[in-house]
């Protein structure tokens, strides 16, 4: 296919003409606060994705995981996320300093619907609620406070199409490269993939908190 055959949509009007408008019922599901159902899903979610963007619009999505219940609801408009030790590239954190708008996608294992939350984020160096973020005796050096602006339950279609929770559809791990193989090849390292894998596994197990 040549580039001349690609039809690009460049305006809001063209987009709506191509895909249509949401129903009134769909628009009504968007809430500006944390209702009891949202709180329950957050309490049971051990994994979420944090989306941020820099001042120039460069985007980043960061996977975050902790035991279910680790994300704290301070009130009907405020969430607190512990910022656990990472690679220190600080993509999410520097983006928040430049542009506070952030998005969250909460997953609950076995549940096909997801909870989407958008709001404004702040980096918190310390606060009384840090005591509630301690895991395995480790207090986080940083937390992210999110002031909720909108949330809604996302339908199950993506998970049904992907069969994400069905183990029989998963690829065999042996069919995929290991992290050691990927880093060795991408970084052109003169080191055995098995050695890298052992070091990565050890680091992941010992530096979680």
C-alpha positions as a LaTeX table, in Angstrom:
\begin{tabular}{lrrr}
\hline
Residue & $x$ (\AA) & $y$ (\AA) & $z$ (\AA) \\
\hline
Unk1 & 0.00 & 0.00 & 0.00 \\
Unk2 & 1.40 & 3.43 & $-0.96$ \\
Unk3 & 1.07 & 6.47 & 1.28 \\
Unk4 & $-1.30$ & 8.02 & $-1.26$ \\
Unk5 & $-3.82$ & 5.29 & $-0.39$ \\
Unk6 & $-3.83$ & 6.10 & 3.34 \\
Unk7 & $-6.78$ & 8.21 & 4.40 \\
Unk8 & $-5.81$ & 10.36 & 7.40 \\
Unk9 & $-8.39$ & 11.93 & 9.71 \\
Unk10 & $-7.25$ & 15.40 & 10.79 \\
Unk11 & $-10.26$ & 17.19 & 12.28 \\
Unk12 & $-12.77$ & 16.58 & 15.05 \\
Unk13 & $-15.58$ & 16.92 & 12.53 \\
Unk14 & $-14.10$ & 14.25 & 10.26 \\
Unk15 & $-13.57$ & 11.93 & 13.20 \\
Unk16 & $-17.17$ & 12.23 & 14.36 \\
Unk17 & $-18.46$ & 11.82 & 10.83 \\
Unk18 & $-16.40$ & 8.64 & 10.50 \\
Unk19 & $-17.21$ & 7.04 & 13.89 \\
Unk20 & $-20.29$ & 8.82 & 15.20 \\
Unk21 & $-21.23$ & 10.12 & 18.67 \\
Unk22 & $-21.66$ & 8.43 & 22.07 \\
Unk23 & $-25.14$ & 7.84 & 23.36 \\
Unk24 & $-26.49$ & 9.92 & 26.22 \\
Unk25 & $-26.38$ & 6.79 & 28.41 \\
Unk26 & $-22.66$ & 6.40 & 27.66 \\
Unk27 & $-21.93$ & 10.02 & 28.58 \\
Unk28 & $-23.86$ & 9.64 & 31.83 \\
Unk29 & $-21.48$ & 6.94 & 33.11 \\
Unk30 & $-18.63$ & 9.46 & 33.49 \\
Unk31 & $-18.39$ & 10.59 & 37.13 \\
Unk32 & $-16.30$ & 13.40 & 38.70 \\
Unk33 & $-15.74$ & 11.55 & 41.99 \\
Unk34 & $-14.93$ & 8.15 & 43.48 \\
Unk35 & $-18.20$ & 6.34 & 44.08 \\
Unk36 & $-18.44$ & 3.16 & 46.23 \\
Unk37 & $-18.05$ & 0.87 & 43.21 \\
Unk38 & $-14.86$ & 2.63 & 42.09 \\
Unk39 & $-13.48$ & 2.33 & 45.61 \\
Unk40 & $-14.20$ & $-1.41$ & 45.63 \\
Unk41 & $-12.43$ & $-1.98$ & 42.31 \\
Unk42 & $-9.41$ & 0.06 & 43.41 \\
Unk43 & $-9.26$ & $-1.91$ & 46.67 \\
Unk44 & $-9.14$ & $-5.20$ & 44.73 \\
Unk45 & $-6.73$ & $-4.11$ & 42.00 \\
Unk46 & $-3.10$ & $-5.26$ & 42.33 \\
Unk47 & $-2.05$ & $-3.75$ & 38.99 \\
Unk48 & $-2.65$ & $-0.47$ & 37.20 \\
Unk49 & $-1.20$ & 1.64 & 34.41 \\
Unk50 & $-0.18$ & 5.27 & 34.90 \\
Unk51 & $-0.27$ & 7.47 & 31.79 \\
Unk52 & 1.49 & 10.86 & 31.73 \\
Unk53 & 2.74 & 13.33 & 29.14 \\
Unk54 & 5.48 & 15.94 & 29.09 \\
Unk55 & 4.97 & 19.62 & 28.32 \\
Unk56 & 5.58 & 18.96 & 24.62 \\
Unk57 & 3.08 & 16.08 & 24.54 \\
Unk58 & 5.53 & 13.18 & 24.65 \\
Unk59 & 3.60 & 10.32 & 26.29 \\
Unk60 & 4.56 & 7.57 & 28.68 \\
Unk61 & 2.66 & 4.66 & 30.23 \\
Unk62 & 4.12 & 3.02 & 33.32 \\
Unk63 & 3.00 & $-0.34$ & 34.79 \\
Unk64 & 2.52 & $-0.30$ & 38.56 \\
Unk65 & 1.89 & $-3.22$ & 40.87 \\
Unk66 & 1.47 & $-3.83$ & 44.60 \\
Unk67 & $-0.69$ & $-6.09$ & 46.76 \\
Unk68 & $-4.38$ & $-5.30$ & 46.28 \\
Unk69 & $-5.45$ & $-2.46$ & 48.56 \\
Unk70 & $-2.16$ & $-0.60$ & 48.34 \\
Unk71 & $-3.64$ & 2.35 & 46.43 \\
Unk72 & $-5.22$ & 4.55 & 49.10 \\
Unk73 & $-8.44$ & 6.53 & 48.73 \\
Unk74 & $-8.13$ & 9.65 & 50.89 \\
Unk75 & $-11.58$ & 10.99 & 50.08 \\
Unk76 & $-14.13$ & 11.12 & 47.27 \\
Unk77 & $-11.78$ & 13.08 & 45.01 \\
Unk78 & $-8.27$ & 11.96 & 45.99 \\
Unk79 & $-6.09$ & 8.89 & 45.48 \\
Unk80 & $-2.55$ & 8.20 & 46.69 \\
Unk81 & $-0.17$ & 5.90 & 44.81 \\
Unk82 & 3.09 & 4.77 & 46.35 \\
Unk83 & 6.04 & 5.30 & 44.00 \\
Unk84 & 8.14 & 2.16 & 44.47 \\
Unk85 & 11.84 & 1.87 & 43.49 \\
Unk86 & 12.39 & 1.73 & 39.74 \\
Unk87 & 14.99 & 2.34 & 37.07 \\
Unk88 & 15.41 & 6.02 & 37.99 \\
Unk89 & 14.67 & 7.22 & 34.47 \\
Unk90 & 11.78 & 9.02 & 36.25 \\
Unk91 & 9.67 & 9.37 & 33.09 \\
Unk92 & 6.34 & 9.57 & 34.94 \\
Unk93 & 7.68 & 11.84 & 37.65 \\
Unk94 & 9.31 & 14.39 & 35.32 \\
Unk95 & 6.21 & 14.42 & 33.15 \\
Unk96 & 4.04 & 15.22 & 36.19 \\
Unk97 & 6.31 & 18.14 & 37.06 \\
Unk98 & 5.83 & 19.55 & 33.55 \\
Unk99 & 2.21 & 18.55 & 33.02 \\
Unk100 & 0.03 & 17.42 & 35.94 \\
Unk101 & $-2.62$ & 15.71 & 33.82 \\
Unk102 & $-2.49$ & 11.94 & 34.32 \\
Unk103 & $-4.60$ & 8.87 & 33.58 \\
Unk104 & $-4.99$ & 5.58 & 35.45 \\
Unk105 & $-6.29$ & 2.22 & 34.25 \\
Unk106 & $-7.03$ & $-0.25$ & 37.05 \\
Unk107 & $-7.18$ & $-4.00$ & 36.34 \\
Unk108 & $-8.71$ & $-6.66$ & 38.58 \\
Unk109 & $-7.59$ & $-10.23$ & 37.77 \\
Unk110 & $-10.35$ & $-12.21$ & 36.07 \\
Unk111 & $-12.56$ & $-9.15$ & 35.55 \\
Unk112 & $-13.10$ & $-8.06$ & 31.95 \\
Unk113 & $-14.09$ & $-4.49$ & 32.77 \\
Unk114 & $-11.47$ & $-1.90$ & 33.75 \\
Unk115 & $-11.68$ & 1.32 & 35.73 \\
Unk116 & $-10.44$ & 4.45 & 33.98 \\
Unk117 & $-9.58$ & 7.53 & 36.04 \\
Unk118 & $-8.25$ & 10.88 & 34.84 \\
Unk119 & $-7.10$ & 13.77 & 36.99 \\
Unk120 & $-4.30$ & 16.04 & 38.12 \\
Unk121 & $-1.23$ & 14.58 & 39.81 \\
Unk122 & 1.26 & 15.92 & 42.36 \\
Unk123 & 4.53 & 14.47 & 43.64 \\
Unk124 & 4.55 & 14.12 & 47.44 \\
Unk125 & 7.85 & 13.77 & 49.32 \\
Unk126 & 6.26 & 13.07 & 52.70 \\
Unk127 & 2.88 & 13.15 & 54.42 \\
Unk128 & 1.10 & 11.42 & 57.33 \\
Unk129 & $-0.47$ & 8.92 & 54.90 \\
Unk130 & 3.00 & 7.53 & 54.05 \\
Unk131 & 2.60 & 5.30 & 57.11 \\
Unk132 & $-0.22$ & 3.53 & 55.23 \\
Unk133 & 2.02 & 2.95 & 52.19 \\
Unk134 & 4.66 & 0.91 & 53.99 \\
Unk135 & 5.14 & $-2.63$ & 52.63 \\
Unk136 & 7.64 & $-5.15$ & 54.02 \\
Unk137 & 8.87 & $-2.46$ & 56.38 \\
Unk138 & 9.82 & $-0.15$ & 53.51 \\
Unk139 & 8.45 & 3.37 & 53.36 \\
Unk140 & 8.29 & 4.84 & 49.83 \\
Unk141 & 10.56 & 7.79 & 49.08 \\
Unk142 & 7.81 & 9.38 & 46.99 \\
Unk143 & 4.08 & 9.16 & 46.42 \\
Unk144 & 1.79 & 10.42 & 43.68 \\
Unk145 & $-1.40$ & 12.17 & 44.75 \\
Unk146 & $-4.14$ & 12.25 & 42.12 \\
Unk147 & $-7.07$ & 14.65 & 42.28 \\
Unk148 & $-9.85$ & 12.84 & 40.41 \\
Unk149 & $-11.57$ & 14.78 & 37.64 \\
Unk150 & $-13.40$ & 11.96 & 35.87 \\
Unk151 & $-13.80$ & 8.21 & 36.05 \\
Unk152 & $-15.80$ & 5.53 & 34.35 \\
Unk153 & $-16.03$ & 1.78 & 33.98 \\
Unk154 & $-14.62$ & 0.65 & 30.62 \\
Unk155 & $-16.57$ & $-2.14$ & 28.94 \\
Unk156 & $-15.34$ & $-5.73$ & 28.55 \\
Unk157 & $-14.85$ & $-5.78$ & 24.76 \\
Unk158 & $-11.04$ & $-5.42$ & 24.77 \\
Unk159 & $-10.60$ & $-8.30$ & 27.21 \\
Unk160 & $-13.15$ & $-10.48$ & 25.42 \\
Unk161 & $-11.47$ & $-9.87$ & 22.07 \\
Unk162 & $-8.01$ & $-10.58$ & 23.48 \\
Unk163 & $-9.01$ & $-13.52$ & 25.76 \\
Unk164 & $-6.48$ & $-12.04$ & 28.18 \\
Unk165 & $-7.55$ & $-14.05$ & 31.20 \\
Unk166 & $-7.71$ & $-17.40$ & 29.38 \\
Unk167 & $-4.45$ & $-19.32$ & 29.99 \\
Unk168 & $-5.16$ & $-21.66$ & 27.07 \\
Unk169 & $-4.67$ & $-18.70$ & 24.68 \\
Unk170 & $-1.35$ & $-17.59$ & 26.17 \\
Unk171 & 1.88 & $-18.18$ & 24.20 \\
Unk172 & 4.38 & $-20.65$ & 25.60 \\
Unk173 & 7.07 & $-18.80$ & 27.53 \\
Unk174 & 9.67 & $-20.71$ & 25.52 \\
Unk175 & 8.36 & $-19.05$ & 22.36 \\
Unk176 & 9.26 & $-15.60$ & 23.67 \\
Unk177 & 12.68 & $-14.03$ & 24.27 \\
Unk178 & 13.78 & $-13.58$ & 27.86 \\
Unk179 & 14.58 & $-10.15$ & 29.29 \\
Unk180 & 18.26 & $-11.13$ & 29.27 \\
Unk181 & 18.14 & $-11.95$ & 25.57 \\
Unk182 & 16.37 & $-8.70$ & 24.77 \\
Unk183 & 18.78 & $-6.50$ & 26.76 \\
Unk184 & 21.81 & $-8.37$ & 25.41 \\
Unk185 & 20.75 & $-7.80$ & 21.81 \\
Unk186 & 19.36 & $-4.28$ & 22.14 \\
Unk187 & 22.34 & $-3.00$ & 24.14 \\
Unk188 & 24.88 & $-5.14$ & 22.25 \\
Unk189 & 26.29 & $-6.59$ & 25.47 \\
Unk190 & 29.12 & $-9.11$ & 25.49 \\
Unk191 & 27.47 & $-11.29$ & 28.11 \\
Unk192 & 25.49 & $-14.51$ & 28.12 \\
Unk193 & 21.72 & $-14.05$ & 28.19 \\
Unk194 & 21.51 & $-16.60$ & 31.02 \\
Unk195 & 23.83 & $-14.47$ & 33.15 \\
Unk196 & 21.73 & $-11.37$ & 32.52 \\
Unk197 & 18.53 & $-13.23$ & 33.30 \\
Unk198 & 19.92 & $-14.44$ & 36.62 \\
Unk199 & 20.99 & $-10.91$ & 37.57 \\
Unk200 & 17.66 & $-9.42$ & 36.51 \\
Unk201 & 15.70 & $-12.02$ & 38.49 \\
Unk202 & 17.81 & $-11.43$ & 41.58 \\
Unk203 & 17.43 & $-7.65$ & 41.28 \\
Unk204 & 13.67 & $-7.87$ & 40.76 \\
Unk205 & 13.27 & $-10.07$ & 43.83 \\
Unk206 & 15.48 & $-8.06$ & 46.18 \\
Unk207 & 14.72 & $-4.44$ & 45.23 \\
Unk208 & 10.91 & $-4.40$ & 45.00 \\
Unk209 & 10.55 & $-2.07$ & 47.97 \\
\hline
\end{tabular}
